[in-house]
Short mmCIF file of C-alpha atoms in Angstrom, two decimals:
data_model
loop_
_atom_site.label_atom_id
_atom_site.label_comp_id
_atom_site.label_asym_id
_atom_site.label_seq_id
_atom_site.Cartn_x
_atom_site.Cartn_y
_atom_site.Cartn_z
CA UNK A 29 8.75 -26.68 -11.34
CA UNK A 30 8.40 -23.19 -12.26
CA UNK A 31 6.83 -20.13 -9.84
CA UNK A 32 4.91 -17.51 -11.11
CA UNK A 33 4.79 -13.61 -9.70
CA UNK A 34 2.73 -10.68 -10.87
CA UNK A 35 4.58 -7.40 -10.15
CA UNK A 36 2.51 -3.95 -9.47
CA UNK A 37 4.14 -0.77 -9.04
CA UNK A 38 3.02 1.98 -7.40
CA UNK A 39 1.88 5.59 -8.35
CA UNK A 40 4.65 7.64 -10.12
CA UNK A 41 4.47 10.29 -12.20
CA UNK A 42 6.13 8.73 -15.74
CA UNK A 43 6.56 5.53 -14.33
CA UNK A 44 8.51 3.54 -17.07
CA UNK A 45 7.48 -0.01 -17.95
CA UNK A 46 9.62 -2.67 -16.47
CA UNK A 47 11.63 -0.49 -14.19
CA UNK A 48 9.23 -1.80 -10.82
CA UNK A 49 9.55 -5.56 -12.30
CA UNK A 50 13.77 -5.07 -13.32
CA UNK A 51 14.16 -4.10 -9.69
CA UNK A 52 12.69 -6.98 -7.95
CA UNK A 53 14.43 -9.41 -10.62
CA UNK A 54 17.80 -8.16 -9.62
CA UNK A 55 16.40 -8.29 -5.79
CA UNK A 56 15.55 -11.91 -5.82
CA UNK A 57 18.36 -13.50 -8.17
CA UNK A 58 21.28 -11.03 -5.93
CA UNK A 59 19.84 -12.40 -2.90
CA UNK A 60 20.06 -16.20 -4.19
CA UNK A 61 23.46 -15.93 -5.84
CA UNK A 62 24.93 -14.25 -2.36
CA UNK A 63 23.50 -17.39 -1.10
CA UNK A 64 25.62 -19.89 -3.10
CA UNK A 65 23.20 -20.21 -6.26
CA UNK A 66 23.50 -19.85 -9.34
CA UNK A 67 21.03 -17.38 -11.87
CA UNK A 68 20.46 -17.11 -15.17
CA UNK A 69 18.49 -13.82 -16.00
CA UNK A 70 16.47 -13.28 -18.79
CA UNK A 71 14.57 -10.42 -19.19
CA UNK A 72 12.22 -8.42 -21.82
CA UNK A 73 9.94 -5.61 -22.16
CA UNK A 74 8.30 -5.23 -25.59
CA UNK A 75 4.02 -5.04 -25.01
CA UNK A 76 4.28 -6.05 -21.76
CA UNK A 77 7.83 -6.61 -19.16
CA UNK A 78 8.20 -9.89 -18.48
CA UNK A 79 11.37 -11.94 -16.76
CA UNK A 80 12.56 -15.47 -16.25
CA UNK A 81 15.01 -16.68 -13.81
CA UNK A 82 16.94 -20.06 -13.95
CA UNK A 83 18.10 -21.00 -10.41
CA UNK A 84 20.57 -23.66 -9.81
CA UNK A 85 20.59 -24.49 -6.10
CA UNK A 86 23.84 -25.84 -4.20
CA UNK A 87 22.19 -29.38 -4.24
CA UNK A 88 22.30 -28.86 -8.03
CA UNK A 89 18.79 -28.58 -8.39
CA UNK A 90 16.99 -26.34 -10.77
CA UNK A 91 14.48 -24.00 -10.45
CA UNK A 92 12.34 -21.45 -12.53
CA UNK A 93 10.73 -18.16 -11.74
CA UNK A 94 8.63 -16.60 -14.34
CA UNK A 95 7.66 -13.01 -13.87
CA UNK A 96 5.34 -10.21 -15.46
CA UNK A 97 4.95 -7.22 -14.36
CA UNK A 98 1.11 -5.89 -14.33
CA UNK A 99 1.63 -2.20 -15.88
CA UNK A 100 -0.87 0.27 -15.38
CA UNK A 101 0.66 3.59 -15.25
CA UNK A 102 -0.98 4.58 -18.72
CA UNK A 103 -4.24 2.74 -17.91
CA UNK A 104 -6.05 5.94 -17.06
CA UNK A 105 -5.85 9.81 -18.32
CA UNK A 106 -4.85 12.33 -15.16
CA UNK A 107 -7.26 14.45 -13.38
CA UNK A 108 -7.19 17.88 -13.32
CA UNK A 109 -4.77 19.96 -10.31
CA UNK A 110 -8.28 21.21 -8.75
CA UNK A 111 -10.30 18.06 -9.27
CA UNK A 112 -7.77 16.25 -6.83
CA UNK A 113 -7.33 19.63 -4.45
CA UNK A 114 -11.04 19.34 -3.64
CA UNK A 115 -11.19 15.88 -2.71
CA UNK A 116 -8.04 16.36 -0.59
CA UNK A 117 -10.23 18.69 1.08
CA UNK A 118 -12.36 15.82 2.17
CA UNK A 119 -9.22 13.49 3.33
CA UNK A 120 -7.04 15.70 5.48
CA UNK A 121 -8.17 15.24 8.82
CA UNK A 122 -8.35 11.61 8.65
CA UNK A 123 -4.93 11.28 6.50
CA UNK A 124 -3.11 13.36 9.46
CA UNK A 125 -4.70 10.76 11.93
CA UNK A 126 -3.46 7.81 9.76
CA UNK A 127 0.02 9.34 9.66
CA UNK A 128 0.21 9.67 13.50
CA UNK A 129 -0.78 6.47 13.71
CA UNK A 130 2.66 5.16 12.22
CA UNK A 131 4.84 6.93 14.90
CA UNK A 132 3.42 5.18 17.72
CA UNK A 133 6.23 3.16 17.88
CA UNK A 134 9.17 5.05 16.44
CA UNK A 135 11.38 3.55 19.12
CA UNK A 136 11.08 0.05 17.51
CA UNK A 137 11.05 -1.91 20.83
CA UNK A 138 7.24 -2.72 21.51
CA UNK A 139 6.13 -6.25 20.71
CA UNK A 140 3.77 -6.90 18.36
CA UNK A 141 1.13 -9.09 18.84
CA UNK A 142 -1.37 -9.62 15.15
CA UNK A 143 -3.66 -11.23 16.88
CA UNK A 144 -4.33 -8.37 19.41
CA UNK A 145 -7.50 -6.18 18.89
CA UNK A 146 -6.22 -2.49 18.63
CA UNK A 147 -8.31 -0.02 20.04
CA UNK A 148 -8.78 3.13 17.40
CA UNK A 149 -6.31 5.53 17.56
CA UNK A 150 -6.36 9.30 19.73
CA UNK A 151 -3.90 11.40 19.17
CA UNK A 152 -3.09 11.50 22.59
CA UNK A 153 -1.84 8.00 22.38
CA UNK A 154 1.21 9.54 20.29
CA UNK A 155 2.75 10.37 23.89
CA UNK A 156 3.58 7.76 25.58
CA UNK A 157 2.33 9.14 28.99
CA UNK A 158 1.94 6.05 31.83
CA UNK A 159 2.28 5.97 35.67
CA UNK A 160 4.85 6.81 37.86
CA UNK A 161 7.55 3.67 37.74
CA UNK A 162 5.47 1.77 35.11
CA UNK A 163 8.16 0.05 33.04
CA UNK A 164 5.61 -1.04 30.11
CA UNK A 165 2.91 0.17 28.76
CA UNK A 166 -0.87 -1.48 29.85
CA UNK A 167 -1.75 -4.71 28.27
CA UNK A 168 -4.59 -3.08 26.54
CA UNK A 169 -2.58 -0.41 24.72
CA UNK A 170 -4.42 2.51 26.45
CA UNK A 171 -2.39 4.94 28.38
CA UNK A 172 -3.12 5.59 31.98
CA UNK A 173 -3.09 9.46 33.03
CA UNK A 174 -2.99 10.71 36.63
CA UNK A 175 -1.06 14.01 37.91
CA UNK A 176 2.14 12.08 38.13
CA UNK A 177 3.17 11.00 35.05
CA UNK A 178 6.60 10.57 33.07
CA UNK A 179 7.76 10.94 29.51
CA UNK A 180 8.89 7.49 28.20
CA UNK A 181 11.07 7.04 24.75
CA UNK A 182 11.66 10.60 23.40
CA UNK A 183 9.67 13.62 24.05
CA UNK A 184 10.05 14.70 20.53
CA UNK A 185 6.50 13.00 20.14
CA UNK A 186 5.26 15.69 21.83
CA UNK A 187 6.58 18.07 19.08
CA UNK A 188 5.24 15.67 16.17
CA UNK A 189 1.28 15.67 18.41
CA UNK A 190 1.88 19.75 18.15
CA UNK A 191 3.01 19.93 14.83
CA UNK A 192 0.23 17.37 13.81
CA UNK A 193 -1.96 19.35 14.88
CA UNK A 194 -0.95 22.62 13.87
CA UNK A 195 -0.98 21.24 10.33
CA UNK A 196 -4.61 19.97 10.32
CA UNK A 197 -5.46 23.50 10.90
CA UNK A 198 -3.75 24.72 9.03
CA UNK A 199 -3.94 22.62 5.49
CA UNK A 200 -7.72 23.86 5.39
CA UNK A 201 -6.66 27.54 4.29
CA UNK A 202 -4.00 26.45 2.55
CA UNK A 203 -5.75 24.22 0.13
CA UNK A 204 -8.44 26.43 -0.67
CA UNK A 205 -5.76 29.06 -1.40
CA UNK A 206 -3.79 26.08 -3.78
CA UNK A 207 -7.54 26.08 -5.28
CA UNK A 208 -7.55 29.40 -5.84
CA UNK A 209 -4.05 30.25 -7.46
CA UNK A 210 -3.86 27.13 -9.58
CA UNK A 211 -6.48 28.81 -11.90
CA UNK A 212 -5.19 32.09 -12.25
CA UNK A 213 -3.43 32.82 -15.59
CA UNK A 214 0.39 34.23 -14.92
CA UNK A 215 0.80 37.17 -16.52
CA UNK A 216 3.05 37.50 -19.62
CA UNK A 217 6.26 39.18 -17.47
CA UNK A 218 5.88 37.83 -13.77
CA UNK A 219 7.39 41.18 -12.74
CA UNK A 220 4.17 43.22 -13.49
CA UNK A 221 3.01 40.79 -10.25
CA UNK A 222 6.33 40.99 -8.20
CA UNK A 223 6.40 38.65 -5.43
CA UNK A 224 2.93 37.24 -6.09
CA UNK A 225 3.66 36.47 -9.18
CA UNK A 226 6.50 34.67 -8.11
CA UNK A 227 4.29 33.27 -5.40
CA UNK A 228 1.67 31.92 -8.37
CA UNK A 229 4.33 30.50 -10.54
CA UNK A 230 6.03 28.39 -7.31
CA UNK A 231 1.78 27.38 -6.73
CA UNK A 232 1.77 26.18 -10.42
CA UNK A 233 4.80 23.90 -10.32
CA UNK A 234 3.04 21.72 -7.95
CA UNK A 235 0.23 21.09 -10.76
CA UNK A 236 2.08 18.22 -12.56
CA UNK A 237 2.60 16.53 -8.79
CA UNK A 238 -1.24 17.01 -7.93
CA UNK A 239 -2.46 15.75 -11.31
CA UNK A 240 -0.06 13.38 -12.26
CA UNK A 241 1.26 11.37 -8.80
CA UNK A 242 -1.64 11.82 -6.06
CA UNK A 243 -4.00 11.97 -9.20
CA UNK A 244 -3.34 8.59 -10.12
CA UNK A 245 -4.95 7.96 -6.36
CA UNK A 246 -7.44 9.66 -6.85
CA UNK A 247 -8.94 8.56 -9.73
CA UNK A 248 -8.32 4.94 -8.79
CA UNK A 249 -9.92 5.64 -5.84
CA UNK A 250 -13.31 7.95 -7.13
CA UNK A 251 -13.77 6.36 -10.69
CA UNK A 252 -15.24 3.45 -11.23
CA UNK A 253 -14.81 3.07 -14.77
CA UNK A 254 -11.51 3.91 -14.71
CA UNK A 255 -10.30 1.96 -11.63
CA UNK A 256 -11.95 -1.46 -13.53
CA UNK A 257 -9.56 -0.57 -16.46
CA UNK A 258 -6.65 -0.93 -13.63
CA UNK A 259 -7.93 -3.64 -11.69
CA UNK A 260 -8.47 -5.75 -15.36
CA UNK A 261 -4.58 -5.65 -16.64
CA UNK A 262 -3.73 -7.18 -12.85
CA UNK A 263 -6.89 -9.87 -13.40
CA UNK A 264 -5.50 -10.70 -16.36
CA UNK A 265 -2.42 -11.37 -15.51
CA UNK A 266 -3.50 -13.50 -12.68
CA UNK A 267 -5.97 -15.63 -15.00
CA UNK A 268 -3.29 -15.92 -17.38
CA UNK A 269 -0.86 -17.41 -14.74
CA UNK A 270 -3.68 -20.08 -13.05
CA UNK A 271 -4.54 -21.18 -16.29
CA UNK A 272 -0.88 -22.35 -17.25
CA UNK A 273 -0.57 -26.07 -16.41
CA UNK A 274 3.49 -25.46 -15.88
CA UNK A 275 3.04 -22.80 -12.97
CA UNK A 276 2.42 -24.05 -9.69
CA UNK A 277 2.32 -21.16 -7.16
CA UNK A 278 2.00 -17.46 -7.95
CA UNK A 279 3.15 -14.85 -5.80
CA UNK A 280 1.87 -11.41 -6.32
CA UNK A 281 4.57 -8.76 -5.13
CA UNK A 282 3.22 -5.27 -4.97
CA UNK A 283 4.58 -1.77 -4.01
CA UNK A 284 2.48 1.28 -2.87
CA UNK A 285 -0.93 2.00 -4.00
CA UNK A 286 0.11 -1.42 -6.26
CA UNK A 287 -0.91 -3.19 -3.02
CA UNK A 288 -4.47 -1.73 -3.11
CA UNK A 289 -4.85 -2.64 -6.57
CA UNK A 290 -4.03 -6.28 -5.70
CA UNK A 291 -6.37 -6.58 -3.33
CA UNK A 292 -8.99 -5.37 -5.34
CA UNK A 293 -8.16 -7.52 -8.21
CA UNK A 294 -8.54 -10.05 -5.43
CA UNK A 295 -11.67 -9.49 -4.00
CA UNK A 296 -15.22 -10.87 -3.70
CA UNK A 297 -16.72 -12.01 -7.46
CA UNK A 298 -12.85 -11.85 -9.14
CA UNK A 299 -12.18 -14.09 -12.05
CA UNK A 300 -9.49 -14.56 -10.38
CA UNK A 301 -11.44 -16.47 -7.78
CA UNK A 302 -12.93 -18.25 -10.98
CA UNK A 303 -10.05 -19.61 -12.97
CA UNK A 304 -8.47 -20.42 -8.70
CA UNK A 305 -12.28 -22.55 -8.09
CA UNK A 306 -10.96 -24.87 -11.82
CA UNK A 307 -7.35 -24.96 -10.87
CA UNK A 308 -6.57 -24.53 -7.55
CA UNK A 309 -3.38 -22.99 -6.47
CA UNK A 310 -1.27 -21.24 -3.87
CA UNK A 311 -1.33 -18.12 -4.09
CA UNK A 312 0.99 -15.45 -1.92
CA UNK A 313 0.55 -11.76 -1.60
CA UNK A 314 3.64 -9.97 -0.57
CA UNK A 315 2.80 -6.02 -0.36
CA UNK A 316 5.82 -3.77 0.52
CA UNK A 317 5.02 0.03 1.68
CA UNK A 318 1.45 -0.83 1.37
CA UNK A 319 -1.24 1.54 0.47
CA UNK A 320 -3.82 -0.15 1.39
CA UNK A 321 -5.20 1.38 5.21
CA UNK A 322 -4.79 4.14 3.41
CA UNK A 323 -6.67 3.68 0.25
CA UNK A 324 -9.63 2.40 2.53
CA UNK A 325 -9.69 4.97 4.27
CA UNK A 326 -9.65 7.45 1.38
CA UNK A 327 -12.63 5.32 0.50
CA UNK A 328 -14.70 6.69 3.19
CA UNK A 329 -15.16 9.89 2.07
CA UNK A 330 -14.98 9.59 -1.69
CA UNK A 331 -17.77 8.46 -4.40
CA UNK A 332 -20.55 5.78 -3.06
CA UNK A 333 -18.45 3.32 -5.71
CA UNK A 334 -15.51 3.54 -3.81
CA UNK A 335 -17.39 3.10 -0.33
CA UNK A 336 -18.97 0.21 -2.31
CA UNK A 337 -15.88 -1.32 -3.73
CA UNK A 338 -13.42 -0.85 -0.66
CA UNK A 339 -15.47 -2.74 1.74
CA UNK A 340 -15.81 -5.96 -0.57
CA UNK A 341 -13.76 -8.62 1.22
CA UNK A 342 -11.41 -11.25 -0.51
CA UNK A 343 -12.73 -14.07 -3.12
CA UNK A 344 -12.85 -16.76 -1.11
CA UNK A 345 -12.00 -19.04 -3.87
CA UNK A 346 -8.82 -17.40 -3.36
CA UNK A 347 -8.14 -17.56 0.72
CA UNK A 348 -9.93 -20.68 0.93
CA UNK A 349 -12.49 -19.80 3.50
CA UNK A 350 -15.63 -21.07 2.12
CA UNK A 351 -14.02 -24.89 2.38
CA UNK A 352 -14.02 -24.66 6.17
CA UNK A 353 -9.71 -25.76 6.02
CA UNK A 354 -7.70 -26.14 8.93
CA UNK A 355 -5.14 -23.30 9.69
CA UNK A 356 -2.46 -25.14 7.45
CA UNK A 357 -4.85 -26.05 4.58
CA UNK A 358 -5.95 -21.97 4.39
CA UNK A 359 -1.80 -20.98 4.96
CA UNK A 360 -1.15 -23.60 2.17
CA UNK A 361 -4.25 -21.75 -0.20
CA UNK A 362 -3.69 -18.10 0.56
CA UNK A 363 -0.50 -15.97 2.52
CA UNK A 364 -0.42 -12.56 2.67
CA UNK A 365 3.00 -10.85 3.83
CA UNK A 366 2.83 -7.35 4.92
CA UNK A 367 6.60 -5.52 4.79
CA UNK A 368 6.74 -2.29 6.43
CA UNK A 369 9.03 0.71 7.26
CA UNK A 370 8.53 2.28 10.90
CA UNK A 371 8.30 5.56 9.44
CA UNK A 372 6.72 5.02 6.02
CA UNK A 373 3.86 7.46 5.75
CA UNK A 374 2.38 5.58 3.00
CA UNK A 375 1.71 1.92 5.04
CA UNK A 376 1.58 4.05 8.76
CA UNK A 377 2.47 1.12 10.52
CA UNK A 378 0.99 -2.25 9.95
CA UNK A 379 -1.54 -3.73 8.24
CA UNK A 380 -4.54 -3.05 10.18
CA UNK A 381 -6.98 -5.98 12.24
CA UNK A 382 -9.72 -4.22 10.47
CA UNK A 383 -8.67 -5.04 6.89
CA UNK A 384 -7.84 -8.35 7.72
CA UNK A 385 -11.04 -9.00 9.09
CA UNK A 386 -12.67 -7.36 6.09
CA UNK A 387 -10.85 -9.90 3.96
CA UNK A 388 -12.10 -12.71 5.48
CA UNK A 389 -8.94 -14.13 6.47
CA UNK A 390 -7.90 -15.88 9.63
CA UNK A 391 -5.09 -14.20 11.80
CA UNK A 392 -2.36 -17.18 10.68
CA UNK A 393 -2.95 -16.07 7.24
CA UNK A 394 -1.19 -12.80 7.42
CA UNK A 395 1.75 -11.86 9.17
CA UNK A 396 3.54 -7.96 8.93
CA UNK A 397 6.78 -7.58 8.85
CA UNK A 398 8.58 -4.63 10.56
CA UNK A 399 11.95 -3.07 8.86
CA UNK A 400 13.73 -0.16 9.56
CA UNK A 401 14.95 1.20 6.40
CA UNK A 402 16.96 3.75 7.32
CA UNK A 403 14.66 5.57 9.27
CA UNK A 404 13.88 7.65 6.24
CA UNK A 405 10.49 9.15 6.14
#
């Protein structure tokens, strides 16, 4: 029996090949030999990183993992510093709001309930502001103000709403200023400038970051041509896997904006839903930091493509849903498993109703996962 996985990294400036897919090798056969297995490892990156894992359970019985590693670092050229400035223009506002949305439970200790609507996200709902001698918040999520009212796990929220706040004013100015300095041309000896040529050279430093890391977003994101030539080295991957008579399951792990890309090489009209509909096979998504509530909602205001392409839902030759299957059946078609750090600013909390609904999944199809991680932001 041997199990299939498709790794995608995430954005990176330089991301080397096989670095993302050596990681979660060592991950998984650590984790089974700690648990009284034992691992062969075998591992290669030539073309394209692939791995193999031998498992030999405590019962004796054998088991084999074949990995590859979907690598699209080089799959597109980077956009220019002010190309992705601009657009961040367009994004703030709603990236600040997606960001406060992942502190709403920095404490930890709230239950949560997948299957509950949640109602769309104020600010205001970063303070945790209920009624006198209330000892949980309402059932429906919504705070309750009146002119008593108490501060409930840590009034540093407070600070984050001001600073929050503060910052969506004040990122307007200081992008078109970015915009501004990134062109000018430093002058042969920064001292003829004195402090603002200083100021100019610290500006330009950022370039490589804009073009290079949040560029890879955006031109994912905005370009259609481009993004196809990502989404096509993960579909072929996929195909590649179904196709194989030896494989029985595939897992697809993904990282980052990797997790967006997944889903997109997942969605509605896929060949992946093709070569699934002549060889039908379980298939789990496991996304870890995910990037994709934010990458949809990047999609909002970016090119029509991208409001286009990020509202597509899931192939349902994949999930299963045009079969009409019982709960089981779809769980045993399609799982998707949503790992996430409380503080992540990526993710910002879990994976939201709305994308699950969009995907055309059923609630028992997806379950997040909440870690802690440090608390590292």
């Amino acid at each position: 029996m041997t199990h299939g996985v498709v790794a995608i990294h995430g954005i990176g400036d330089a991301q080397p090949k096989g670095a993302f897919l050596a990681e979660l090798v060592n991950a998984v056969a650590d984790f089974l030999e700690e648990a009284g297995g034992r691992v062969e490892r075998q591992f290669r990156v030539e073309s394209q990183a692939t791995a193999r894992l031998t498992v030999i359970d405590p019962d004796g019985a054998t088991h084999e993992f074949e990995f590859v590693e979907a690598y699209w670092a080089d799959a597109f050229p980077p956009p220019s510093a002010g190309a992705v400035l601009g657009w961040m223009w367009l994004q703030v506002q709603a990236q600040l709001v997606l960001l406060g949305r992942g502190l709403r439970d920095a404490a930890n200790d709230a239950t949560f309930d997948p299957t509950r609507p949640v109602a769309p996200f104020r600010l205001q709902r970063l303070l945790p502001l209920y009624r006198v001698g209330m000892k949980a918040p309402p059932q429906d999520d919504t705070p309750t103000f009146c002119w008593g009212i108490r501060l409930a796990h840590g009034a540093w929220l407070a600070t984050v709403c001001l600073l929050l706040l503060v910052a969506g004013l004040g990122l307007f100015p200081v992008l078109a200023l970015l915009h501004v300095l990134l062109w000018l041309p430093l002058p042969s000896a920064l001292g003829e400038w004195g402090l603002l040529g200083k100021v100019v050279q610290a500006i330009q430093v950022v370039e490589p970051f804009l073009s290079r890391v949040l560029g890879d977003t955006y031109r994912y994101v905005n370009d259609g041509a481009w993004s196809a030539n990502v989404r096509g080295i993960v579909e072929r991957c996929l195909v590649e896997m179904v196709r194989r008579e030896d494989i029985t399951d595939i897992t697809v792990v993904a990282h980052s904006q990797g997790c967006a890309i997944a889903y997109d090489a997942l969605a509605e009209g896929s060949p992946v839903g093709q070569a699934l509909q002549t060889r039908p096979k379980r298939l789990t998504l496991v996304t870890l930091g995910s990037g994709v509530n934010r990458i949809f909602s990047l999609a909002r205001n970016s090119s029509p493509y991208a409001r286009r392409r990020f509202r597509l839902p899931l192939d349902p030759r994949v999930t299963g849903a045009h079969q009409g299957l019982a709960l089981d059946a779809l769980r045993r078609r399609f799982f998707w498993l949503d790992i996430y750090a409380r503080l992540d600013p990526i993710p910002a909390g879990p994976l939201q109703n709305a994308v699950v609904q969009q995907a055309g999944l059923v609630p028992g199809q997806v379950k997040r996962r909440r870690v802690i991680n440090g608390d590292n932001p």
